[in-house]
Structure formats: structure tokens, C-alpha cells
Amino acid sequence: VESHTAWAKEVAAERERLLAEERRKLLREAEARDERIAKLQSQLARRQFEATVNNTMKKTREQLEEEERELQSQLLALDVQRRQDRSAEAELLLKERQLRER
């Protein structure tokens, strides 16, 4: 009976040791999983931030390019108008000179 009681205690102690070891193992695995999840969330947040920044920069670049095209068009229109004004001025000066010569 005593040997059976000693054996039962040894078995119970071994079972407790195994359970404690398994709990520690599960805890380590859970901590490692939590670390991996946190790292993945951080990477995802960084990638999303980078994508947002890249999209914003692309839109800004496109907007600036469009503004530059509009300004070039306006400058071209001003240049055409300036040439027309010079031509009209030259014609008026020529007519004025012709009138004075008469």
C-alpha cells in the first residue's frame, strides 16, 4: 500500500511537472505569436503610410504638372497677344508716318 501511495504521488508529481512545462511552453508560444502579430501590424501600418505618402506625392506631382501646362499655355497666349500688339503698333506707326508725309 505504501509503495502504491508513493507511486501515485510520483505519478501525480510527474503529471504536475508535465502540465507546468506544457503551460510554460504554451505561454512562450503565445508570447512569440503576439510579437509576430505586433511586428506584422507595424509593417502593415508602415506600408500603408508609405502608400498614402506615395499617392499624395503622385497627386501633387500631377497637379503641379497640370498647373505648369496651364501656365505655359497662358504664357504662349500672352506671347501671341504681344506679337499681335507689336504688329498693330507697327501698322499704326507706319500709317502715322504716311499721314505726316502727306
Short mmCIF file of N, CA and C in Angstrom, two decimals:
data_model
loop_
_atom_site.label_atom_id
_atom_site.label_comp_id
_atom_site.label_asym_id
_atom_site.label_seq_id
_atom_site.Cartn_x
_atom_site.Cartn_y
_atom_site.Cartn_z
N VAL A 1 0.84 -1.19 0.00
CA VAL A 1 0.00 0.00 0.00
C VAL A 1 0.87 1.24 0.00
N GLU A 2 1.92 1.22 0.83
CA GLU A 2 2.81 2.39 0.89
C GLU A 2 3.50 2.61 -0.45
N SER A 3 3.91 1.51 -1.10
CA SER A 3 4.59 1.67 -2.38
C SER A 3 3.62 2.20 -3.44
N HIS A 4 2.35 1.75 -3.30
CA HIS A 4 1.34 2.24 -4.23
C HIS A 4 1.09 3.74 -4.00
N THR A 5 1.03 4.18 -2.75
CA THR A 5 0.84 5.58 -2.41
C THR A 5 2.02 6.40 -2.89
N ALA A 6 3.23 5.89 -2.71
CA ALA A 6 4.44 6.59 -3.16
C ALA A 6 4.43 6.70 -4.68
N TRP A 7 4.03 5.58 -5.32
CA TRP A 7 3.98 5.57 -6.78
C TRP A 7 2.93 6.56 -7.26
N ALA A 8 1.77 6.62 -6.64
CA ALA A 8 0.70 7.55 -7.02
C ALA A 8 1.16 8.99 -6.84
N LYS A 9 1.90 9.24 -5.76
CA LYS A 9 2.43 10.59 -5.55
C LYS A 9 3.45 10.95 -6.63
N GLU A 10 4.31 9.99 -6.99
CA GLU A 10 5.29 10.23 -8.05
C GLU A 10 4.60 10.52 -9.38
N VAL A 11 3.56 9.74 -9.66
CA VAL A 11 2.81 9.94 -10.91
C VAL A 11 2.13 11.30 -10.89
N ALA A 12 1.53 11.66 -9.77
CA ALA A 12 0.87 12.96 -9.66
C ALA A 12 1.89 14.09 -9.78
N ALA A 13 3.05 13.92 -9.15
CA ALA A 13 4.10 14.95 -9.24
C ALA A 13 4.61 15.06 -10.67
N GLU A 14 4.79 13.95 -11.36
CA GLU A 14 5.25 13.95 -12.75
C GLU A 14 4.20 14.62 -13.64
N ARG A 15 2.93 14.30 -13.38
CA ARG A 15 1.84 14.91 -14.15
C ARG A 15 1.85 16.43 -13.94
N GLU A 16 2.02 16.88 -12.72
CA GLU A 16 2.07 18.32 -12.43
C GLU A 16 3.27 18.97 -13.12
N ARG A 17 4.40 18.29 -13.08
CA ARG A 17 5.60 18.82 -13.74
C ARG A 17 5.37 18.95 -15.24
N LEU A 18 4.77 17.91 -15.85
CA LEU A 18 4.49 17.94 -17.28
C LEU A 18 3.47 19.04 -17.62
N LEU A 19 2.45 19.17 -16.79
CA LEU A 19 1.45 20.23 -17.02
C LEU A 19 2.08 21.62 -16.90
N ALA A 20 2.91 21.80 -15.89
CA ALA A 20 3.59 23.09 -15.71
C ALA A 20 4.49 23.38 -16.89
N GLU A 21 5.22 22.36 -17.36
CA GLU A 21 6.10 22.54 -18.52
C GLU A 21 5.28 22.88 -19.75
N GLU A 22 4.16 22.21 -19.93
CA GLU A 22 3.29 22.48 -21.09
C GLU A 22 2.72 23.89 -21.01
N ARG A 23 2.32 24.34 -19.81
CA ARG A 23 1.81 25.72 -19.65
C ARG A 23 2.88 26.73 -20.03
N ARG A 24 4.12 26.51 -19.56
CA ARG A 24 5.23 27.42 -19.89
C ARG A 24 5.46 27.45 -21.41
N LYS A 25 5.41 26.27 -22.03
CA LYS A 25 5.60 26.17 -23.47
C LYS A 25 4.50 26.95 -24.21
N LEU A 26 3.25 26.75 -23.79
CA LEU A 26 2.13 27.46 -24.42
C LEU A 26 2.25 28.97 -24.21
N LEU A 27 2.70 29.37 -23.03
CA LEU A 27 2.89 30.79 -22.74
C LEU A 27 3.97 31.38 -23.65
N ARG A 28 5.10 30.67 -23.80
CA ARG A 28 6.17 31.14 -24.69
C ARG A 28 5.68 31.25 -26.14
N GLU A 29 4.92 30.23 -26.57
CA GLU A 29 4.39 30.26 -27.94
C GLU A 29 3.42 31.43 -28.12
N ALA A 30 2.58 31.67 -27.11
CA ALA A 30 1.63 32.79 -27.20
C ALA A 30 2.38 34.13 -27.24
N GLU A 31 3.42 34.27 -26.44
CA GLU A 31 4.21 35.50 -26.45
C GLU A 31 4.90 35.69 -27.79
N ALA A 32 5.45 34.61 -28.34
CA ALA A 32 6.12 34.69 -29.64
C ALA A 32 5.10 35.06 -30.73
N ARG A 33 3.92 34.48 -30.66
CA ARG A 33 2.86 34.79 -31.62
C ARG A 33 2.44 36.25 -31.50
N ASP A 34 2.29 36.73 -30.27
CA ASP A 34 1.94 38.14 -30.05
C ASP A 34 3.00 39.07 -30.63
N GLU A 35 4.27 38.70 -30.45
CA GLU A 35 5.37 39.52 -31.00
C GLU A 35 5.31 39.53 -32.53
N ARG A 36 5.05 38.36 -33.13
CA ARG A 36 4.96 38.30 -34.60
C ARG A 36 3.78 39.13 -35.10
N ILE A 37 2.66 39.05 -34.40
CA ILE A 37 1.48 39.83 -34.80
C ILE A 37 1.77 41.31 -34.68
N ALA A 38 2.40 41.73 -33.60
CA ALA A 38 2.73 43.15 -33.41
C ALA A 38 3.68 43.62 -34.52
N LYS A 39 4.66 42.79 -34.85
CA LYS A 39 5.61 43.15 -35.91
C LYS A 39 4.90 43.26 -37.25
N LEU A 40 4.02 42.32 -37.54
CA LEU A 40 3.27 42.36 -38.80
C LEU A 40 2.35 43.59 -38.86
N GLN A 41 1.72 43.91 -37.75
CA GLN A 41 0.86 45.10 -37.71
C GLN A 41 1.68 46.36 -37.94
N SER A 42 2.86 46.40 -37.36
CA SER A 42 3.74 47.56 -37.54
C SER A 42 4.17 47.68 -39.00
N GLN A 43 4.54 46.54 -39.60
CA GLN A 43 4.94 46.56 -41.00
C GLN A 43 3.79 46.98 -41.90
N LEU A 44 2.60 46.48 -41.59
CA LEU A 44 1.43 46.84 -42.38
C LEU A 44 1.14 48.34 -42.26
N ALA A 45 1.21 48.86 -41.05
CA ALA A 45 0.97 50.29 -40.84
C ALA A 45 2.01 51.11 -41.61
N ARG A 46 3.27 50.67 -41.58
CA ARG A 46 4.32 51.39 -42.31
C ARG A 46 4.05 51.36 -43.81
N ARG A 47 3.67 50.19 -44.32
CA ARG A 47 3.39 50.08 -45.76
C ARG A 47 2.20 50.94 -46.15
N GLN A 48 1.18 50.96 -45.30
CA GLN A 48 0.02 51.79 -45.60
C GLN A 48 0.40 53.27 -45.58
N PHE A 49 1.23 53.66 -44.62
CA PHE A 49 1.70 55.05 -44.56
C PHE A 49 2.50 55.39 -45.81
N GLU A 50 3.41 54.49 -46.19
CA GLU A 50 4.22 54.73 -47.39
C GLU A 50 3.34 54.84 -48.63
N ALA A 51 2.34 53.97 -48.73
CA ALA A 51 1.43 54.02 -49.88
C ALA A 51 0.66 55.34 -49.90
N THR A 52 0.22 55.79 -48.74
CA THR A 52 -0.50 57.06 -48.65
C THR A 52 0.41 58.22 -49.07
N VAL A 53 1.64 58.21 -48.57
CA VAL A 53 2.60 59.26 -48.92
C VAL A 53 2.89 59.24 -50.41
N ASN A 54 3.10 58.03 -50.96
CA ASN A 54 3.38 57.92 -52.39
C ASN A 54 2.21 58.42 -53.23
N ASN A 55 0.98 58.06 -52.83
CA ASN A 55 -0.19 58.53 -53.57
C ASN A 55 -0.32 60.04 -53.48
N THR A 56 -0.08 60.59 -52.31
CA THR A 56 -0.16 62.04 -52.13
C THR A 56 0.89 62.73 -53.00
N MET A 57 2.11 62.19 -52.99
CA MET A 57 3.18 62.78 -53.80
C MET A 57 2.84 62.69 -55.28
N LYS A 58 2.28 61.56 -55.71
CA LYS A 58 1.92 61.39 -57.12
C LYS A 58 0.85 62.40 -57.52
N LYS A 59 -0.18 62.55 -56.68
CA LYS A 59 -1.24 63.50 -56.98
C LYS A 59 -0.70 64.93 -57.01
N THR A 60 0.20 65.25 -56.07
CA THR A 60 0.80 66.58 -56.04
C THR A 60 1.61 66.83 -57.30
N ARG A 61 2.40 65.82 -57.70
CA ARG A 61 3.21 65.93 -58.93
C ARG A 61 2.30 66.15 -60.14
N GLU A 62 1.24 65.37 -60.22
CA GLU A 62 0.31 65.51 -61.35
C GLU A 62 -0.33 66.89 -61.35
N GLN A 63 -0.70 67.37 -60.18
CA GLN A 63 -1.32 68.69 -60.07
C GLN A 63 -0.33 69.78 -60.50
N LEU A 64 0.92 69.65 -60.04
CA LEU A 64 1.94 70.64 -60.42
C LEU A 64 2.21 70.61 -61.92
N GLU A 65 2.24 69.41 -62.49
CA GLU A 65 2.46 69.29 -63.94
C GLU A 65 1.30 69.94 -64.71
N GLU A 66 0.07 69.73 -64.22
CA GLU A 66 -1.09 70.35 -64.87
C GLU A 66 -1.02 71.87 -64.76
N GLU A 67 -0.65 72.37 -63.57
CA GLU A 67 -0.51 73.82 -63.39
C GLU A 67 0.58 74.37 -64.31
N GLU A 68 1.68 73.62 -64.45
CA GLU A 68 2.75 74.08 -65.33
C GLU A 68 2.27 74.13 -66.78
N ARG A 69 1.50 73.13 -67.21
CA ARG A 69 0.96 73.14 -68.58
C ARG A 69 0.04 74.35 -68.78
N GLU A 70 -0.79 74.62 -67.78
CA GLU A 70 -1.69 75.78 -67.88
C GLU A 70 -0.89 77.08 -67.96
N LEU A 71 0.14 77.20 -67.13
CA LEU A 71 0.97 78.42 -67.17
C LEU A 71 1.68 78.56 -68.51
N GLN A 72 2.19 77.45 -69.05
CA GLN A 72 2.84 77.50 -70.36
C GLN A 72 1.85 77.95 -71.43
N SER A 73 0.64 77.43 -71.33
CA SER A 73 -0.40 77.82 -72.30
C SER A 73 -0.70 79.32 -72.17
N GLN A 74 -0.81 79.80 -70.94
CA GLN A 74 -1.07 81.24 -70.73
C GLN A 74 0.09 82.08 -71.24
N LEU A 75 1.33 81.62 -70.99
CA LEU A 75 2.49 82.37 -71.49
C LEU A 75 2.50 82.40 -73.01
N LEU A 76 2.16 81.29 -73.62
CA LEU A 76 2.10 81.24 -75.08
C LEU A 76 1.04 82.20 -75.60
N ALA A 77 -0.12 82.21 -74.94
CA ALA A 77 -1.19 83.13 -75.35
C ALA A 77 -0.74 84.58 -75.18
N LEU A 78 -0.04 84.89 -74.09
CA LEU A 78 0.47 86.25 -73.88
C LEU A 78 1.49 86.63 -74.95
N ASP A 79 2.32 85.66 -75.32
CA ASP A 79 3.33 85.92 -76.35
C ASP A 79 2.65 86.21 -77.69
N VAL A 80 1.63 85.43 -78.01
CA VAL A 80 0.88 85.66 -79.26
C VAL A 80 0.24 87.05 -79.22
N GLN A 81 -0.36 87.38 -78.08
CA GLN A 81 -1.00 88.70 -77.94
C GLN A 81 0.03 89.82 -78.07
N ARG A 82 1.21 89.63 -77.48
CA ARG A 82 2.27 90.63 -77.56
C ARG A 82 2.71 90.84 -79.02
N ARG A 83 2.85 89.74 -79.76
CA ARG A 83 3.24 89.87 -81.16
C ARG A 83 2.16 90.59 -81.96
N GLN A 84 0.90 90.27 -81.65
CA GLN A 84 -0.20 90.96 -82.35
C GLN A 84 -0.20 92.45 -82.02
N ASP A 85 0.04 92.76 -80.74
CA ASP A 85 0.09 94.17 -80.33
C ASP A 85 1.24 94.90 -81.02
N ARG A 86 2.40 94.25 -81.11
CA ARG A 86 3.54 94.88 -81.79
C ARG A 86 3.25 95.11 -83.27
N SER A 87 2.60 94.12 -83.86
CA SER A 87 2.26 94.26 -85.28
C SER A 87 1.27 95.41 -85.48
N ALA A 88 0.26 95.47 -84.61
CA ALA A 88 -0.73 96.56 -84.71
C ALA A 88 -0.05 97.90 -84.47
N GLU A 89 0.86 97.96 -83.51
CA GLU A 89 1.58 99.20 -83.22
C GLU A 89 2.43 99.61 -84.43
N ALA A 90 3.09 98.65 -85.03
CA ALA A 90 3.92 98.96 -86.21
C ALA A 90 3.06 99.49 -87.34
N GLU A 91 1.89 98.88 -87.52
CA GLU A 91 0.98 99.37 -88.57
C GLU A 91 0.53 100.80 -88.30
N LEU A 92 0.19 101.07 -87.02
CA LEU A 92 -0.24 102.42 -86.66
C LEU A 92 0.89 103.43 -86.86
N LEU A 93 2.10 103.04 -86.46
CA LEU A 93 3.23 103.94 -86.67
C LEU A 93 3.47 104.21 -88.15
N LEU A 94 3.33 103.18 -88.96
CA LEU A 94 3.51 103.33 -90.40
C LEU A 94 2.45 104.28 -90.98
N LYS A 95 1.20 104.09 -90.57
CA LYS A 95 0.11 104.95 -91.05
C LYS A 95 0.33 106.39 -90.58
N GLU A 96 0.78 106.55 -89.34
CA GLU A 96 1.04 107.90 -88.82
C GLU A 96 2.15 108.57 -89.63
N ARG A 97 3.20 107.82 -89.92
CA ARG A 97 4.29 108.36 -90.71
C ARG A 97 3.82 108.74 -92.12
N GLN A 98 2.99 107.88 -92.69
CA GLN A 98 2.46 108.16 -94.03
C GLN A 98 1.58 109.41 -94.01
N LEU A 99 0.80 109.58 -92.95
CA LEU A 99 -0.04 110.77 -92.86
C LEU A 99 0.81 112.01 -92.70
N ARG A 100 1.87 111.97 -91.95
CA ARG A 100 2.74 113.12 -91.76
C ARG A 100 3.44 113.50 -93.06
N GLU A 101 3.78 112.50 -93.85
CA GLU A 101 4.49 112.76 -95.10
C GLU A 101 3.60 113.41 -96.14
N ARG A 102 2.33 113.32 -96.02
CA ARG A 102 1.41 113.90 -96.99
C ARG A 102 1.24 115.32 -96.78
#
